[in-house]
CSV table of C-alpha atoms and ligand atoms in Angstrom, one decimal:
chain,number,residue,atom,x,y,z
A,16,MET,CA,92.5,56.0,90.3
A,17,SER,CA,89.2,56.6,91.8
A,18,SER,CA,87.6,60.1,91.5
A,19,ILE,CA,88.3,60.9,94.5
A,20,GLU,CA,91.8,60.5,94.0
A,21,ARG,CA,91.6,62.1,90.4
A,22,VAL,CA,90.2,65.4,92.1
A,23,ALA,CA,93.1,65.7,95.0
A,24,ALA,CA,95.4,65.0,92.6
A,25,PHE,CA,93.9,68.1,90.1
A,26,LEU,CA,93.0,70.2,93.5
A,27,ARG,CA,96.8,69.6,94.7
A,28,GLN,CA,98.1,70.6,90.9
A,29,HIS,CA,95.8,73.2,90.6
A,30,ARG,CA,96.8,74.7,94.6
A,31,LEU,CA,93.2,75.2,95.1
A,32,ARG,CA,93.1,73.7,98.8
A,33,GLU,CA,93.2,75.4,102.0
A,34,SER,CA,96.3,74.6,102.4
A,35,ASP,CA,97.5,76.5,99.5
A,36,VAL,CA,96.5,79.4,101.4
A,37,ASP,CA,99.5,80.6,104.0
A,38,VAL,CA,97.4,82.7,106.3
A,39,ALA,CA,99.6,84.5,107.6
A,40,ALA,CA,101.6,85.9,104.2
A,41,VAL,CA,98.2,87.2,103.2
A,42,GLN,CA,97.2,88.4,106.0
A,43,GLY,CA,100.5,90.3,106.4
A,44,ALA,CA,100.3,91.6,102.4
A,45,PHE,CA,96.5,92.6,103.5
A,46,LEU,CA,98.1,94.7,106.4
A,47,GLU,CA,100.7,96.3,104.3
A,48,GLU,CA,98.3,97.2,101.4
A,49,MET,CA,95.7,98.7,104.1
A,50,ASP,CA,98.9,101.3,105.2
A,51,ALA,CA,99.7,102.1,101.6
A,52,GLY,CA,96.0,102.9,100.7
A,53,LEU,CA,95.6,105.4,103.9
A,54,ALA,CA,98.8,106.9,103.2
A,55,GLY,CA,97.8,107.1,99.3
A,56,ARG,CA,100.7,104.8,98.1
A,57,PRO,CA,99.6,102.8,95.2
A,58,SER,CA,97.6,99.9,97.0
A,59,SER,CA,95.0,97.0,95.7
A,60,LEU,CA,93.1,98.8,98.8
A,61,ALA,CA,91.1,102.3,97.6
A,62,MET,CA,90.6,102.6,101.8
A,63,ILE,CA,88.5,105.4,101.2
A,64,PRO,CA,87.7,107.7,104.1
A,65,ALA,CA,83.7,108.0,104.9
A,66,TYR,CA,83.6,111.2,106.8
A,67,VAL,CA,81.4,109.2,109.1
A,68,THR,CA,82.1,109.1,112.6
A,69,ILE,CA,80.2,106.4,115.0
A,70,ASP,CA,79.5,108.4,118.3
A,71,ARG,CA,76.5,110.6,117.4
A,72,PRO,CA,73.2,109.9,119.0
A,73,VAL,CA,70.2,108.7,117.0
A,74,PRO,CA,67.5,111.0,117.3
A,75,ALA,CA,64.2,109.3,118.3
A,76,ASP,CA,60.7,109.3,116.6
A,77,THR,CA,62.2,111.0,113.2
A,78,VAL,CA,61.6,109.3,110.1
A,79,VAL,CA,64.4,109.5,107.4
A,80,THR,CA,63.9,108.2,103.6
A,81,VAL,CA,66.7,105.5,102.9
A,82,MET,CA,67.4,103.8,99.7
A,83,ASP,CA,69.6,101.1,98.8
A,84,ALA,CA,71.8,100.1,95.7
A,85,GLY,CA,72.7,97.1,95.5
A,86,GLY,CA,74.6,94.6,93.5
A,87,THR,CA,71.2,92.8,92.4
A,88,ASN,CA,68.1,95.3,93.8
A,89,LEU,CA,67.2,98.6,94.4
A,90,ARG,CA,65.2,99.2,97.8
A,91,VAL,CA,63.6,102.4,99.1
A,92,GLY,CA,61.5,102.8,102.3
A,93,THR,CA,61.4,105.1,105.4
A,94,VAL,CA,62.7,104.3,108.8
A,95,ARG,CA,62.1,106.0,112.2
A,96,PHE,CA,63.9,104.5,115.3
A,97,SER,CA,61.6,104.1,118.8
A,98,SER,CA,63.1,106.1,121.8
A,99,ALA,CA,64.5,102.3,123.1
A,100,GLY,CA,66.4,102.8,119.4
A,101,VAL,CA,64.2,99.7,117.8
A,102,PRO,CA,64.1,100.8,114.1
A,103,GLU,CA,60.5,100.6,112.3
A,104,ILE,CA,61.2,100.1,108.5
A,105,SER,CA,58.0,101.1,106.5
A,106,ASP,CA,57.1,102.1,102.7
A,107,PHE,CA,59.3,99.3,102.0
A,108,GLU,CA,60.2,98.6,97.9
A,109,ARG,CA,62.1,96.4,96.2
A,110,ARG,CA,62.8,96.6,92.6
A,111,PRO,CA,66.0,95.8,90.3
A,112,MET,CA,69.3,97.6,90.2
A,113,PRO,CA,69.2,99.9,87.0
A,114,GLY,CA,72.4,98.8,85.0
A,115,VAL,CA,72.2,94.9,85.8
A,116,GLY,CA,71.9,93.2,82.5
A,117,VAL,CA,71.3,96.1,80.3
A,118,ALA,CA,72.9,98.9,79.7
A,119,VAL,CA,71.8,102.3,80.8
A,120,SER,CA,72.4,105.7,80.6
A,121,ARG,CA,73.7,108.4,83.1
A,122,ASP,CA,70.0,110.1,82.7
A,123,GLU,CA,68.0,106.5,82.3
A,124,PHE,CA,70.4,105.8,85.8
A,125,PHE,CA,69.5,108.8,88.1
A,126,ASP,CA,65.8,109.1,86.5
A,127,CYS,CA,65.2,105.6,87.7
A,128,LEU,CA,66.4,106.2,91.4
A,129,ALA,CA,64.7,109.6,91.4
A,130,GLU,CA,61.0,108.1,90.6
A,131,ARG,CA,61.9,105.1,93.2
A,132,LEU,CA,62.0,107.9,96.1
A,133,ARG,CA,59.0,110.3,94.2
A,134,PRO,CA,56.3,108.7,96.2
A,135,MET,CA,58.2,109.3,99.8
A,136,ALA,CA,58.9,112.6,98.8
A,137,LYS,CA,57.3,114.2,101.6
A,138,ALA,CA,58.5,111.7,104.2
A,139,SER,CA,61.7,113.3,105.1
A,140,SER,CA,64.0,115.9,103.7
A,141,ARG,CA,66.7,113.8,104.8
A,142,LEU,CA,67.8,110.8,102.8
A,143,GLY,CA,70.1,108.1,103.7
A,144,PHE,CA,71.7,106.3,100.6
A,145,CYS,CA,73.5,103.3,100.5
A,146,PHE,CA,75.4,103.6,97.4
A,147,SER,CA,77.7,99.7,97.2
A,148,TYR,CA,80.5,100.7,95.4
A,149,ALA,CA,83.8,102.1,95.0
A,150,THR,CA,82.4,105.8,96.1
A,151,GLU,CA,84.5,108.7,97.2
A,152,ILE,CA,83.1,110.6,100.0
A,153,SER,CA,83.7,114.3,100.4
A,154,PRO,CA,83.3,115.8,104.0
A,155,ASP,CA,79.7,117.3,103.2
A,156,CYS,CA,78.9,113.2,102.6
A,157,ASP,CA,77.9,113.4,99.0
A,158,GLY,CA,80.0,110.8,97.0
A,159,ARG,CA,82.0,110.1,93.4
A,160,LEU,CA,81.6,106.7,92.0
A,161,LEU,CA,85.3,105.8,91.2
A,162,TYR,CA,84.6,102.7,89.2
A,163,TRP,CA,81.7,100.0,88.8
A,164,THR,CA,82.0,96.6,90.1
A,165,LYS,CA,79.6,93.5,90.0
A,166,GLU,CA,79.4,94.0,86.1
A,167,ILE,CA,77.0,96.9,86.6
A,168,GLN,CA,76.7,98.3,83.0
A,169,ALA,CA,76.1,102.3,83.8
A,170,PRO,CA,79.2,103.6,82.2
A,171,ASP,CA,78.7,107.5,82.3
A,172,VAL,CA,77.8,107.3,85.9
A,173,VAL,CA,81.3,107.0,86.7
A,174,GLY,CA,82.9,110.4,88.1
A,175,CYS,CA,79.5,111.7,88.7
A,176,GLN,CA,78.3,112.8,92.3
A,177,ILE,CA,75.5,110.6,93.4
A,178,GLY,CA,73.8,112.9,95.9
A,179,ALA,CA,74.3,116.0,93.6
A,180,GLU,CA,72.7,114.8,90.4
A,181,LEU,CA,70.0,112.9,92.2
A,182,ASN,CA,68.7,116.3,93.7
A,183,ARG,CA,68.8,117.4,90.3
A,184,ARG,CA,66.3,115.3,89.2
A,185,LEU,CA,64.3,115.5,92.7
A,186,GLN,CA,64.1,119.2,92.0
A,187,ALA,CA,63.2,118.7,88.4
A,188,MET,CA,60.3,116.5,89.1
A,189,GLY,CA,59.1,119.2,91.9
A,190,CYS,CA,59.9,116.9,95.3
A,191,GLY,CA,62.6,119.6,96.5
A,192,THR,CA,66.4,118.7,97.2
A,193,LYS,CA,67.3,116.4,100.1
A,194,ARG,CA,70.2,116.2,102.6
A,195,ILE,CA,71.6,113.0,100.7
A,196,VAL,CA,74.0,111.3,102.9
A,197,ILE,CA,76.0,108.7,100.8
A,198,LEU,CA,78.1,105.9,102.5
A,199,ASN,CA,78.9,102.5,101.2
A,200,ASP,CA,77.3,99.0,102.3
A,201,THR,CA,80.1,97.9,104.7
A,202,ILE,CA,79.7,101.2,106.6
A,203,ALA,CA,76.0,100.9,107.0
A,204,THR,CA,76.3,97.6,108.1
A,205,LEU,CA,79.2,98.9,110.7
A,206,LEU,CA,76.3,101.4,111.9
A,207,ALA,CA,73.8,99.1,112.3
A,208,GLY,CA,76.0,96.9,114.3
A,209,LYS,CA,76.7,99.7,116.5
A,210,SER,CA,73.4,101.1,117.0
A,211,LEU,CA,71.9,97.9,118.1
A,212,GLY,CA,75.0,96.3,119.9
A,213,ALA,CA,75.5,99.8,122.6
A,214,ALA,CA,74.0,97.1,125.1
A,215,ARG,CA,77.2,94.9,124.7
A,216,ARG,CA,79.9,97.4,125.2
A,217,TYR,CA,81.7,96.3,122.3
A,218,GLU,CA,85.3,97.9,122.1
A,219,ASP,CA,85.2,98.5,118.5
A,220,TYR,CA,82.8,98.2,115.2
A,221,THR,CA,83.5,96.4,112.2
A,222,GLY,CA,81.3,95.8,108.8
A,223,VAL,CA,82.0,93.1,106.3
A,224,ILE,CA,79.8,92.4,103.3
A,225,VAL,CA,79.6,88.7,101.9
A,226,GLY,CA,77.2,89.1,99.0
A,227,THR,CA,76.8,89.5,95.1
A,228,GLY,CA,80.2,91.8,96.1
A,229,SER,CA,82.6,91.7,99.1
A,230,ASN,CA,84.1,94.3,100.9
A,231,ALA,CA,84.9,95.4,104.5
A,232,ALA,CA,84.9,98.5,106.6
A,233,TYR,CA,86.4,99.5,110.5
A,234,VAL,CA,87.1,102.5,112.6
A,235,GLU,CA,90.4,104.2,112.0
A,236,GLN,CA,92.1,107.1,114.2
A,237,ASN,CA,92.6,110.4,111.8
A,238,ALA,CA,96.1,110.5,112.4
A,239,ASN,CA,96.7,107.1,110.7
A,240,ILE,CA,94.8,108.5,107.5
A,241,ARG,CA,97.7,110.1,106.2
A,242,LYS,CA,96.5,111.0,102.3
A,243,LEU,CA,94.1,113.8,104.3
A,244,GLY,CA,95.9,116.5,106.2
A,245,GLY,CA,94.2,118.5,108.5
A,246,LEU,CA,92.1,116.2,109.9
A,247,PRO,CA,91.1,116.7,113.4
A,248,ALA,CA,91.8,114.6,116.7
A,249,GLY,CA,89.3,111.4,116.5
A,250,ALA,CA,88.3,108.2,114.2
A,251,MET,CA,86.1,107.9,111.0
A,252,ALA,CA,85.2,105.1,109.4
A,253,ILE,CA,86.9,103.6,106.5
A,254,ASN,CA,85.3,101.9,103.8
A,255,MET,CA,88.3,99.2,102.6
A,256,GLU,CA,87.0,98.5,99.0
A,257,SER,CA,89.1,95.0,100.1
A,258,GLY,CA,87.1,93.0,97.2
A,259,GLY,CA,89.8,94.5,95.3
A,260,PHE,CA,93.1,93.4,97.5
A,261,GLY,CA,94.7,92.1,94.9
A,262,ARG,CA,97.8,89.7,96.9
A,263,CYS,CA,95.6,86.8,97.2
A,264,PRO,CA,97.1,83.5,96.2
A,265,ARG,CA,95.2,83.1,92.7
A,266,THR,CA,95.4,79.9,90.9
A,267,ASP,CA,95.6,79.5,87.0
A,268,LEU,CA,92.2,78.5,87.1
A,269,ASP,CA,90.9,81.7,89.2
A,270,GLU,CA,93.1,83.9,86.2
A,271,ALA,CA,91.2,81.9,83.4
A,272,PHE,CA,88.1,82.8,84.8
A,273,ASP,CA,89.1,86.3,85.3
A,274,ALA,CA,90.0,86.4,81.7
A,275,THR,CA,86.0,85.8,80.9
A,276,LEU,CA,84.5,88.8,82.8
A,277,LYS,CA,84.0,92.5,81.7
A,278,ASP,CA,87.0,93.6,84.1
A,279,PRO,CA,89.9,91.8,84.2
A,280,GLY,CA,92.7,92.1,87.1
A,281,THR,CA,90.6,93.7,89.3
A,282,GLN,CA,88.2,92.8,92.4
A,283,ILE,CA,90.7,89.8,92.9
A,284,LEU,CA,89.8,88.7,96.4
A,285,GLU,CA,85.8,89.6,95.6
A,286,LYS,CA,85.8,86.8,92.2
A,287,MET,CA,87.4,84.4,95.1
A,288,THR,CA,84.6,85.1,97.6
A,289,ALA,CA,81.3,86.8,96.6
A,290,GLY,CA,78.3,85.3,95.4
A,291,GLY,CA,78.4,87.7,91.8
A,292,TYR,CA,81.6,84.7,91.0
A,293,LEU,CA,81.7,81.8,93.1
A,294,GLY,CA,79.6,79.7,90.5
A,295,GLY,CA,81.0,81.2,87.6
A,296,LEU,CA,84.6,80.4,89.2
A,297,GLY,CA,83.1,76.7,89.7
A,298,LEU,CA,82.1,76.6,85.8
A,299,GLN,CA,85.4,77.1,85.1
A,300,VAL,CA,87.0,74.5,87.3
A,301,LEU,CA,84.6,71.8,86.3
A,302,ARG,CA,85.2,72.6,82.5
A,303,THR,CA,89.0,72.6,83.5
A,304,ALA,CA,88.3,69.4,85.5
A,305,ALA,CA,86.6,67.6,82.5
A,306,ARG,CA,89.5,68.8,79.8
A,307,GLU,CA,91.7,67.0,81.9
A,308,GLY,CA,90.0,63.6,82.4
A,309,VAL,CA,88.4,64.2,86.3
A,310,LEU,CA,84.9,63.8,84.6
A,311,SER,CA,83.7,62.2,82.0
A,312,PRO,CA,83.8,63.4,78.3
A,313,ALA,CA,79.9,63.3,78.4
A,314,ALA,CA,80.0,65.3,81.4
A,315,GLY,CA,82.4,67.7,80.0
A,316,ALA,CA,80.4,68.4,76.4
A,317,VAL,CA,77.3,69.2,78.9
A,318,LEU,CA,79.8,71.6,81.1
A,319,ALA,CA,81.2,73.5,77.4
A,320,SER,CA,77.1,74.0,76.6
A,321,TRP,CA,76.3,75.6,79.4
A,322,LYS,CA,76.2,79.5,79.4
A,323,ASP,CA,77.2,79.7,82.8
A,324,LEU,CA,76.4,78.7,86.5
A,325,SER,CA,75.1,80.7,89.2
A,326,THR,CA,76.5,80.5,92.7
A,327,LYS,CA,72.7,79.1,93.6
A,328,ASP,CA,72.5,76.7,91.6
A,329,LEU,CA,76.2,75.3,92.4
A,330,ASP,CA,75.3,75.6,95.9
A,331,ASP,CA,71.9,73.6,95.8
A,332,PHE,CA,73.5,70.8,94.0
A,333,LEU,CA,76.0,70.9,97.2
A,334,ALA,CA,73.0,70.9,99.5
A,335,ASN,CA,71.1,68.1,97.9
A,336,PRO,CA,73.0,66.4,94.8
A,337,PHE,CA,69.8,64.6,94.3
A,338,ARG,CA,67.3,68.0,93.7
A,339,PRO,CA,66.3,68.9,90.4
A,340,GLY,CA,68.6,71.3,88.7
A,341,PRO,CA,71.5,71.5,86.1
A,342,PHE,CA,73.2,68.6,87.3
A,343,GLN,CA,70.1,66.4,86.8
A,344,ASN,CA,71.4,65.2,83.6
A,345,ASP,CA,72.1,61.7,82.5
A,346,ALA,CA,75.4,62.6,81.1
A,347,PHE,CA,76.9,63.0,84.7
A,348,THR,CA,77.6,59.5,86.0
A,349,ALA,CA,77.8,59.0,90.2
A,350,ALA,CA,81.6,59.3,89.3
A,351,ASP,CA,81.3,62.8,87.9
A,352,LEU,CA,78.5,64.3,90.5
A,353,GLU,CA,80.8,62.5,93.5
A,354,ALA,CA,83.5,65.0,91.4
A,355,VAL,CA,81.6,68.1,91.0
A,356,MET,CA,80.7,67.7,94.7
A,357,LEU,CA,84.2,67.5,96.0
A,358,LEU,CA,85.4,70.4,93.4
A,359,GLY,CA,82.6,72.7,94.1
A,360,THR,CA,83.2,72.2,97.9
A,361,ALA,CA,87.0,72.6,97.5
A,362,ILE,CA,85.9,76.5,96.0
A,363,LEU,CA,83.7,77.0,99.2
A,364,ARG,CA,86.4,76.0,101.6
A,365,ARG,CA,88.9,78.4,100.1
A,366,ALA,CA,86.9,81.0,100.4
A,367,ALA,CA,85.4,80.6,103.7
A,368,LEU,CA,89.2,80.6,104.6
A,369,LEU,CA,89.5,83.9,102.3
A,370,ILE,CA,86.5,85.2,104.1
A,371,ALA,CA,87.6,84.3,107.4
A,372,VAL,CA,91.1,86.3,106.8
A,373,HIS,CA,88.9,89.2,105.1
A,374,ILE,CA,86.9,89.4,108.3
A,375,THR,CA,90.2,89.5,110.8
A,376,THR,CA,92.3,91.6,109.2
A,377,PRO,CA,90.6,94.7,109.8
A,378,VAL,CA,89.8,93.7,113.6
A,379,LEU,CA,93.5,93.1,114.0
A,380,LYS,CA,94.1,96.4,112.4
A,381,THR,CA,91.9,97.9,114.9
A,382,GLY,CA,94.2,96.7,117.9
A,383,HIS,CA,90.8,96.0,120.0
A,384,GLY,CA,89.3,93.5,121.4
A,385,ARG,CA,92.1,92.3,123.8
A,386,SER,CA,89.8,91.8,126.9
A,387,PRO,CA,86.7,89.2,126.4
A,388,LEU,CA,84.5,91.5,128.6
A,389,HIS,CA,84.9,94.0,125.4
A,390,PRO,CA,85.1,92.2,122.2
A,391,VAL,CA,85.1,93.7,118.4
A,392,CYS,CA,81.6,93.4,116.8
A,393,VAL,CA,81.8,92.6,113.1
A,394,THR,CA,78.6,92.9,111.8
A,395,VAL,CA,78.1,90.6,108.8
A,396,ASP,CA,75.8,91.3,105.8
A,397,GLY,CA,75.0,89.4,102.6
A,398,SER,CA,73.2,86.6,101.2
A,399,THR,CA,76.0,84.7,100.3
A,400,TYR,CA,77.2,84.4,103.6
A,401,TYR,CA,73.8,83.5,105.0
A,402,LYS,CA,72.5,81.0,102.7
A,403,THR,CA,75.4,79.0,100.8
A,404,THR,CA,75.7,75.6,102.6
A,405,ALA,CA,78.2,75.6,105.5
A,406,LEU,CA,79.8,79.0,104.6
A,407,GLN,CA,78.6,80.6,107.5
A,408,SER,CA,79.8,77.9,109.7
A,409,ARG,CA,83.4,77.3,108.2
A,410,VAL,CA,84.1,81.0,108.3
A,411,GLU,CA,83.4,81.0,112.1
A,412,GLU,CA,85.4,78.5,113.1
A,413,HIS,CA,88.8,79.9,110.7
A,414,VAL,CA,87.9,83.6,112.7
A,415,ARG,CA,87.6,81.6,116.2
A,416,ARG,CA,91.1,79.8,115.1
A,417,ILE,CA,92.9,83.1,113.6
A,418,LEU,CA,91.8,85.6,116.4
A,419,GLY,CA,92.2,83.1,118.8
A,420,GLU,CA,95.8,82.5,118.4
A,421,ARG,CA,96.3,86.1,118.9
A,422,GLY,CA,93.9,86.5,121.7
A,423,VAL,CA,91.8,88.8,120.1
A,424,HIS,CA,88.2,88.5,120.8
A,425,ALA,CA,85.4,89.5,118.3
A,426,GLU,CA,81.4,88.5,118.1
A,427,LEU,CA,80.6,88.1,114.6
A,428,VAL,CA,77.1,89.6,114.9
A,429,ARG,CA,73.8,89.6,112.3
A,430,VAL,CA,71.7,92.5,112.0
A,431,ASP,CA,68.7,92.1,110.1
A,432,ASP,CA,68.3,94.7,106.9
A,433,ALA,CA,71.7,96.1,108.0
A,434,PRO,CA,72.3,97.9,105.0
A,435,LEU,CA,69.1,100.0,105.5
A,436,ILE,CA,69.1,101.0,109.2
A,437,GLY,CA,72.7,101.5,108.8
A,438,ALA,CA,71.7,104.3,105.9
A,439,ALA,CA,68.7,105.5,108.2
A,440,VAL,CA,71.7,106.1,111.2
A,441,ALA,CA,73.7,108.3,108.8
A,442,GLY,CA,70.5,110.0,107.6
A,443,LEU,CA,69.7,111.0,110.2
A,444,THR,CA,73.4,112.2,112.0
A,445,ALA,CA,75.7,113.1,109.6
B,504,BGC,C1,81.7,97.0,95.7
B,504,BGC,C2,81.9,97.4,97.3
B,504,BGC,C3,80.4,97.1,98.1
B,504,BGC,C4,81.0,95.2,98.1
B,504,BGC,C5,79.8,94.6,98.8
B,504,BGC,C6,82.3,95.6,95.7
B,504,BGC,O1,82.0,95.2,94.5
B,504,BGC,O2,83.0,97.4,95.2
B,504,BGC,O3,81.5,99.3,97.2
B,504,BGC,O4,80.8,97.3,99.8
B,504,BGC,O5,80.8,95.5,96.8
B,504,BGC,O6,78.5,94.8,97.9
């Protein structure tokens, strides 16, 4: 058997091919979980109401402080929109996110955030804080962290009111308190698309992140958010926390990889699609392939000795298997490299299809985009989406097919610095 045939048999046996994903079934399960989450029934989707409406005018020439806590970086700056609605970001600074790699206490975590804000304490009395974790939002737009994802190590922060804790630290530093608006990065991304897309007259807006983690947001009618009684008529954005979607067709390889992580059994879709995990999943797949004779024993021994494999290293190899990197090791024969290429590509192809399902399901849930005059605007953010080889083009192809078959029109849109811009919109309008 050639290495190509051995890989094909391996992918078939472990059900790791795109064709092993039944798109209609996954989409149906997704919609069911969305409804259950909105009704407050058990669901793998938290479906968190954001208390953000998308139609408030954004004041021009008003400075707002913004902060963006993501899976890797903590970014701060100030934003001002011109009278033409063009955002201008200033005082921009990027530092590592506290709790990445090294555990921090609650005080260390909030002190670190407050320290980052101190230099711009006088810039504005308002702070739009894009906090990219599962956070329950209250009607006053503060947020309580429900649980960490992306392997952040700051366990005492779970359950805290993020805005109130931060204000306490700012006050103690003599910086005064601020009107802090907490929002998820998907909501910020949706708002960024809305604030810059007005001229196109989209019918609706969604926001999607494919970065270290993955998640989506869309706008739901208040009447359908059955777990919250007494809402006025209208609509609000919902943070789906869809990286947690639990009814994906997992393979034994996904399960084995998940068992090596800090939070097994959670964030199932995220672990099949997001940059924080694709490299690790790749290493799991390659090691299993070596054990099953798809790769040479020498390559298997090298793979077994690696502590981890980053998504970037895997992707760099797929982009050019001959550039320097971990796979440039004499233990890998040409047949091994060919097999690594095919296995890595299979993981990314499946990820692309699942990301397309992830993107299209909230679009379908809106019921909008029936006219090509007024498509749904899907703003996508996240370095994994834009930097991983061929991921974006593969996703776009699937999205076009899935929505085209249903007569739904959507445009995938990129807004640079969407989390910061959306945080500014929320900080100025909520
Ligand atoms: C978090 C989400 C976030 C997503 C993308 C996930 O791990 O739970 O809140 O939107 O990552 O950053």
